XYZ file of N, CA, C and O in Angstrom:
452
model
N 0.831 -1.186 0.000
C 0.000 0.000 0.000
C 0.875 1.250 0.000
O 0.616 2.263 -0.649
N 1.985 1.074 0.825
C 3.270 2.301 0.792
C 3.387 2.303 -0.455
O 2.984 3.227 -1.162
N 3.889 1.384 -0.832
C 4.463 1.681 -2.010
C 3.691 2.257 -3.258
O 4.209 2.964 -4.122
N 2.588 1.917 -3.229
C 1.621 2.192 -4.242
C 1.188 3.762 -4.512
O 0.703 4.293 -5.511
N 1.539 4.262 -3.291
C 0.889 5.984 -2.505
C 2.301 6.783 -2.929
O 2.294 7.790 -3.636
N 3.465 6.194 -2.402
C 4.534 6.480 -2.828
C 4.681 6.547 -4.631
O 5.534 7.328 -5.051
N 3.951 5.827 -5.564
C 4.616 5.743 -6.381
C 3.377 6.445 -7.349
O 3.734 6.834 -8.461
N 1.889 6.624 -6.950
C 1.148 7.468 -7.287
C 1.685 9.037 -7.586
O 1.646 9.720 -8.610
N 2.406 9.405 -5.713
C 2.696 10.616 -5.646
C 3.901 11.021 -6.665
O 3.942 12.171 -7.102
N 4.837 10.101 -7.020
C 6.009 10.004 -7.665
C 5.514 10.749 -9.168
O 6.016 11.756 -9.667
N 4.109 9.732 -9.839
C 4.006 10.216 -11.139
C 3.319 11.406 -10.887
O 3.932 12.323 -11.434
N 2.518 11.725 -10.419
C 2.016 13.226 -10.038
C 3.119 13.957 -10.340
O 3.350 14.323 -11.493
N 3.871 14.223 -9.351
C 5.064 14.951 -9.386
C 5.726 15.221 -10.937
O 5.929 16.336 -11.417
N 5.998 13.964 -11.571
C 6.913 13.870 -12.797
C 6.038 14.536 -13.670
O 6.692 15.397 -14.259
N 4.691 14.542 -14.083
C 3.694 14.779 -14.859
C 4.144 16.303 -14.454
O 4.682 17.069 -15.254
N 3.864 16.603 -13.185
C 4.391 18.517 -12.993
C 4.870 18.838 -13.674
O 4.535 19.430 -14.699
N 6.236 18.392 -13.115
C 7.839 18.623 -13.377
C 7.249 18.838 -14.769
O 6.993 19.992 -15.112
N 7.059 18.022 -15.432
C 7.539 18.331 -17.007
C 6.474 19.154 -18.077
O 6.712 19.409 -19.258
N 5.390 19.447 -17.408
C 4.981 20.310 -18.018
C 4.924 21.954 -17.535
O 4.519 22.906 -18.203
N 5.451 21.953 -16.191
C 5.562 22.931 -15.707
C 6.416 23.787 -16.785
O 5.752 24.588 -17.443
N 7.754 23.719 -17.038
C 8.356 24.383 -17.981
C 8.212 24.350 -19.265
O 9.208 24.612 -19.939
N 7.311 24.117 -19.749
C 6.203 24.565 -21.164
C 5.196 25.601 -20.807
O 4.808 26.308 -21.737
N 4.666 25.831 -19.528
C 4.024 26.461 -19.043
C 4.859 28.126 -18.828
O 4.772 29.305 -19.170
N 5.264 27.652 -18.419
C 6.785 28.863 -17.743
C 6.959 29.390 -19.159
O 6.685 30.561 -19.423
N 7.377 28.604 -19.999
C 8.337 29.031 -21.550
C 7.043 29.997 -22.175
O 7.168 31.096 -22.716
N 6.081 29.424 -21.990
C 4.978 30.294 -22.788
C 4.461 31.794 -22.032
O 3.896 32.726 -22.606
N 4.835 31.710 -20.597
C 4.456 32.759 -20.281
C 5.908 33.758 -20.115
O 5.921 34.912 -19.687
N 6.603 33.287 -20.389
C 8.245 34.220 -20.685
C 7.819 35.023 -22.434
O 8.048 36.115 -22.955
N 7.183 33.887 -22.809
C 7.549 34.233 -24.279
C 6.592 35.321 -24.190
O 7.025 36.402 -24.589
N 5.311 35.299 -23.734
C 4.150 36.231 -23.861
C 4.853 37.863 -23.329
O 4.640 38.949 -23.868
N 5.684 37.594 -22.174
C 5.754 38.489 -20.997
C 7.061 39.515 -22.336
O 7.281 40.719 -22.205
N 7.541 38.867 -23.181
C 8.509 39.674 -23.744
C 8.101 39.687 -25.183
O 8.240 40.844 -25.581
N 7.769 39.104 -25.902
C 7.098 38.999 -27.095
C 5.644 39.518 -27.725
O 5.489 39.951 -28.867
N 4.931 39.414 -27.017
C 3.755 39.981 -27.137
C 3.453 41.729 -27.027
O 3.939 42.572 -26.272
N 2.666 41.814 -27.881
C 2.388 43.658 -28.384
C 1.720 43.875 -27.087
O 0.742 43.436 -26.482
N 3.135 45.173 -26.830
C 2.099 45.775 -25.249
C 1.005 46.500 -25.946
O 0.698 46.545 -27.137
N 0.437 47.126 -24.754
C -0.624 48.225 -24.771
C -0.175 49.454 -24.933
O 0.966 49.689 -24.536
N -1.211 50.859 -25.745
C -0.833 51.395 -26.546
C -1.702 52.747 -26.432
O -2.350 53.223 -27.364
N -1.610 53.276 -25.157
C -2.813 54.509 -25.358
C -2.719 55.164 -26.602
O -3.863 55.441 -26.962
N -1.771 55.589 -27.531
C -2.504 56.222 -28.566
C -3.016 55.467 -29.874
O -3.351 55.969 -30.947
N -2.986 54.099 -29.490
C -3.839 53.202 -30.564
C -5.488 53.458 -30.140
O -6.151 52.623 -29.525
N -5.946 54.641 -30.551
C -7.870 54.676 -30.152
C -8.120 54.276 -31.255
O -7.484 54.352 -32.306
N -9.257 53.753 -30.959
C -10.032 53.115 -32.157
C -10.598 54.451 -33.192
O -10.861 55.540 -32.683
N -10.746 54.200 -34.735
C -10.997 55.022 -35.552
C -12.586 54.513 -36.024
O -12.858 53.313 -36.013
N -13.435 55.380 -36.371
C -14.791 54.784 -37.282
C -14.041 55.031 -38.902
O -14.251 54.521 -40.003
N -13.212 55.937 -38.467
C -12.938 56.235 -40.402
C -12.925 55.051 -41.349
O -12.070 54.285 -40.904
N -13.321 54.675 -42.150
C -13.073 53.546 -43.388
C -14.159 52.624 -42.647
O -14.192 51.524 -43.198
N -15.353 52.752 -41.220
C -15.732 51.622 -41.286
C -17.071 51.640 -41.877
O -17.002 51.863 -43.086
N -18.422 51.461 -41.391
C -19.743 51.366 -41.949
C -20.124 52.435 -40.846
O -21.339 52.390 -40.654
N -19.606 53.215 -40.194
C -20.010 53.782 -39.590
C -19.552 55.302 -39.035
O -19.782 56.143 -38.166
N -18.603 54.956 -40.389
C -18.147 56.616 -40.426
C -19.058 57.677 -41.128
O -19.753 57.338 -42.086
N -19.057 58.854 -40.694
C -20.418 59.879 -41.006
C -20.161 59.853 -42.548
O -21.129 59.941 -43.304
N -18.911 59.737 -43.035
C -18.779 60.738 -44.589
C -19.615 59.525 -45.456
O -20.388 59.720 -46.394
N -19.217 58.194 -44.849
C -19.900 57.332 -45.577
C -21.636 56.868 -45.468
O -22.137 56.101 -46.290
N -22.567 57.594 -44.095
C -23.738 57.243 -43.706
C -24.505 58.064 -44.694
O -24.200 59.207 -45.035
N -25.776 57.208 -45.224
C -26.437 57.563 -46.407
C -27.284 59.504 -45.961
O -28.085 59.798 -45.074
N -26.878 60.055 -46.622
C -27.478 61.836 -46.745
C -29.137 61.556 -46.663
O -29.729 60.809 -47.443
N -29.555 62.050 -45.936
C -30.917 62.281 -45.544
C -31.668 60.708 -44.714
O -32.856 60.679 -44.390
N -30.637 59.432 -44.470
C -31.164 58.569 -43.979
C -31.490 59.233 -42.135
O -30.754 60.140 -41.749
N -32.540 58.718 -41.212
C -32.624 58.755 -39.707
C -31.643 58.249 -38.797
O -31.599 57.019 -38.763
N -30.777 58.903 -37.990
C -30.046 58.456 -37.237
C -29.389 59.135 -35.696
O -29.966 59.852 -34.879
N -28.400 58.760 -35.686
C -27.998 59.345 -34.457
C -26.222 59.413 -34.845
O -25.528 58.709 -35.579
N -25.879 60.715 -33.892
C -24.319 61.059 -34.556
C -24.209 60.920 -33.134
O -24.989 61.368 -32.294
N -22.684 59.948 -32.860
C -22.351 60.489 -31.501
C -20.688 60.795 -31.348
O -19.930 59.975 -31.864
N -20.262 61.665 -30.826
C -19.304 62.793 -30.456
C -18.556 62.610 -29.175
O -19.047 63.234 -28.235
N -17.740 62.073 -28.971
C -16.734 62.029 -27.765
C -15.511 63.032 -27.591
O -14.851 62.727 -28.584
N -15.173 63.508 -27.287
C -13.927 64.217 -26.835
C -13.072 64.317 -25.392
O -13.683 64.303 -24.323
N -12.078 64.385 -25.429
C -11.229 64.281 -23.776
C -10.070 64.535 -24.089
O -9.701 65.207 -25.053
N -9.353 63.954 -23.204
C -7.864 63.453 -22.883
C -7.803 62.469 -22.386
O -8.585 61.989 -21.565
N -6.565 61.895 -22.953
C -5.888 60.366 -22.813
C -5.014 60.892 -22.027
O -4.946 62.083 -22.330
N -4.052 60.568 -20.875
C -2.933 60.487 -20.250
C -2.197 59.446 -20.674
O -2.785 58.386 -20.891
N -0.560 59.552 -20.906
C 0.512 58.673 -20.731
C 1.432 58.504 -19.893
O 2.409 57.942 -20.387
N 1.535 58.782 -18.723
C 2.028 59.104 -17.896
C 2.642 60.751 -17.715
O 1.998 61.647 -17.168
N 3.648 60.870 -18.143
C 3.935 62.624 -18.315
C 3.155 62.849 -19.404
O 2.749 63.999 -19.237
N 2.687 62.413 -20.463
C 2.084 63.468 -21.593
C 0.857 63.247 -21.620
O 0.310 62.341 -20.991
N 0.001 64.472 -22.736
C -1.372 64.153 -22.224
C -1.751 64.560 -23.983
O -1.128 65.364 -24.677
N -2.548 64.007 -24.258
C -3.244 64.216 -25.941
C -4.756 64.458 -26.118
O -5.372 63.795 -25.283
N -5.286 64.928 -26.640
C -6.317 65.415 -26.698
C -7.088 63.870 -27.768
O -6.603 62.855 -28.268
N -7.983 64.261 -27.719
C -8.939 62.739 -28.336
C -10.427 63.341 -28.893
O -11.341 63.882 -28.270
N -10.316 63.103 -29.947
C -12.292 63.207 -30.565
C -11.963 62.193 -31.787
O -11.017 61.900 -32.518
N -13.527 61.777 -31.532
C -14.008 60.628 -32.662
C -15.588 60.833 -32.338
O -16.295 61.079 -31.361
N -15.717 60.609 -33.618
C -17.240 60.855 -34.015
C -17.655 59.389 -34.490
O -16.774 58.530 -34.520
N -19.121 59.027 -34.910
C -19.626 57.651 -35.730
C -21.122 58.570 -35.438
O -21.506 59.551 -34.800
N -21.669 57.474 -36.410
C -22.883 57.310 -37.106
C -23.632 56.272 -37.219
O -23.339 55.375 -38.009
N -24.636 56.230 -36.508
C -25.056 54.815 -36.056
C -27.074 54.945 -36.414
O -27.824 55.872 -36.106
N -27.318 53.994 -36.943
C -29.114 53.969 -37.065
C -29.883 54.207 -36.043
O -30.765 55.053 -36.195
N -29.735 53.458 -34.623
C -30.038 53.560 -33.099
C -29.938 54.304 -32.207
O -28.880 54.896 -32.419
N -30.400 54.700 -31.247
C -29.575 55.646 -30.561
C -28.712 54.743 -29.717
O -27.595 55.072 -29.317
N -29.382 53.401 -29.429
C -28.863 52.318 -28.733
C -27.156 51.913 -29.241
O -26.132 51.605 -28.632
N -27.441 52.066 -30.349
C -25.732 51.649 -31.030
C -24.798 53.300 -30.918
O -23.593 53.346 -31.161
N -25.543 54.438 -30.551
C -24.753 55.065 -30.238
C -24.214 55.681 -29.215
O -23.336 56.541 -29.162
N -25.097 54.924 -28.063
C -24.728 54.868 -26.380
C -23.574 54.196 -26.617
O -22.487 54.744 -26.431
N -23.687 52.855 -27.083
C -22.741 51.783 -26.848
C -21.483 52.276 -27.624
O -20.444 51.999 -27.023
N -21.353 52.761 -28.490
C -20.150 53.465 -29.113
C -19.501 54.405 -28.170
O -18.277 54.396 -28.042
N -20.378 55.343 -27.398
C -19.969 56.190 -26.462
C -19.454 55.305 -25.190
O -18.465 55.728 -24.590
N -19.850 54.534 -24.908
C -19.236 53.676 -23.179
C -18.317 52.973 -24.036
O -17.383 52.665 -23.295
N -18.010 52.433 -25.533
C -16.825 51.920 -25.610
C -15.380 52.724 -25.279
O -14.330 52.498 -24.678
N -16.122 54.015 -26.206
C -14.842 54.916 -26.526
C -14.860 55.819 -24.723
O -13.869 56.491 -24.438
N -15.462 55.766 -24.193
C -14.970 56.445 -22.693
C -13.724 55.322 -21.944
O -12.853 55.628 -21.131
N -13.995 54.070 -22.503
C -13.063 53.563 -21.543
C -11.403 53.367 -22.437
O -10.513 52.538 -22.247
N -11.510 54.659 -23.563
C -9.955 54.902 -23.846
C -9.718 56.078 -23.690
O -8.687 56.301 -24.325
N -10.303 57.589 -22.888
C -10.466 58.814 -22.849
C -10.519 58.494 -21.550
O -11.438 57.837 -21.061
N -9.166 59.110 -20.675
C -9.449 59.374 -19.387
C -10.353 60.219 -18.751
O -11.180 59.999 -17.866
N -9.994 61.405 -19.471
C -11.132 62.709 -19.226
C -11.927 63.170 -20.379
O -11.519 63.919 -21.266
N -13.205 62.602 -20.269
C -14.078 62.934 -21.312
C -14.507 64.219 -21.196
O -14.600 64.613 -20.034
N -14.828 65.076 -22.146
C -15.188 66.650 -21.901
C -16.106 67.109 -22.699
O -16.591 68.209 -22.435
N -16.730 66.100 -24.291
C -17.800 66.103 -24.761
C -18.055 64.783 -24.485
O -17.209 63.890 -24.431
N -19.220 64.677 -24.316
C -19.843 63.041 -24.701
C -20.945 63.013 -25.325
O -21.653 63.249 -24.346
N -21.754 62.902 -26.265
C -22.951 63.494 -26.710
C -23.777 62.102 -27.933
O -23.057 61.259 -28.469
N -24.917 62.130 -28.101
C -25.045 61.311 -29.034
C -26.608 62.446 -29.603
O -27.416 63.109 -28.953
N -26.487 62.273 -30.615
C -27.517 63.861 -31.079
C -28.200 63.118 -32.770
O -27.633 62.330 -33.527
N -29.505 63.723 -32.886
C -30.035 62.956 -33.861
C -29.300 63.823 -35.043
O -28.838 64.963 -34.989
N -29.370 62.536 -36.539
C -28.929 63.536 -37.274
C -30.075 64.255 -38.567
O -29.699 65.190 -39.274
C-alpha cells in the first residue's frame, strides 16, 4: 500500500515537473514577445460602416461625439471621434466603448442627425 501511494505521488510529481516548464516558456515568451498596450492606438470609425462621410445623406439616425484626454504618464493628448449609427442604442454603446480609452471625457454626446 506504501508503495503504491509512494509511487502514485512520484508520477504526479513527474507529470508537474515536465509540463511545468512549457508552461513557464509560454508565459516568458508572452511576458517579452507579445504587443504591449498602446494609449494612442484609439479606435478610428474612419473607413468603417459607420463613419459619417460614408452614412447615407438624408437617412434617420444618431451622430455620436466624444472628446477628452488620454494620459501617458507625463504626456497628455487630446482625443475626438465621431460615428454614425441607425439607433440611438448603437450610439450609447459606441460612447461607453470609446470612454473607456479617454481618461477625461469633456464632450460626450449622441444627437439625432
Amino acid at each position: 500500500m506504501r508503495k503504491s501511494v509512494t509511487a502514485v505521488l512520484a508520477g504526479a510529481f513527474l507529470s508537474f515537473a515536465l509540463t511545468a516548464p512549457a508552461a513557464q516558456a509560454g508565459f516568458l515568451e508572452d511576458l517579452f514577445f507579445a504587443p504591449t498596450y498602446n494609449k494612442l492606438k484609439i479606435p478610428q470609425t474612419t473607413g468603417t460602416r459607420y463613419d459619417c462621410k460614408a452614412y447615407p445623406a438624408g437617412k434617420p439616425g444618431w451622430k455620436g461625439i466624444i472628446g477628452g484626454k488620454t494620459y501617458d504618464f507625463d504626456r497628455t493628448f487630446n482625443v475626438s471621434r465621431e460615428g454614425c449609427f441607425e439607433t440611438k442604442a448603437e450610439c450609447q454603446t459606441f460612447l461607453n466603448y470609446m470612454s473607456g480609452y479617454i481618461d477625461l471625457a469633456i464632450y460626450n454626446r449622441c444627437q439625432p442627425l
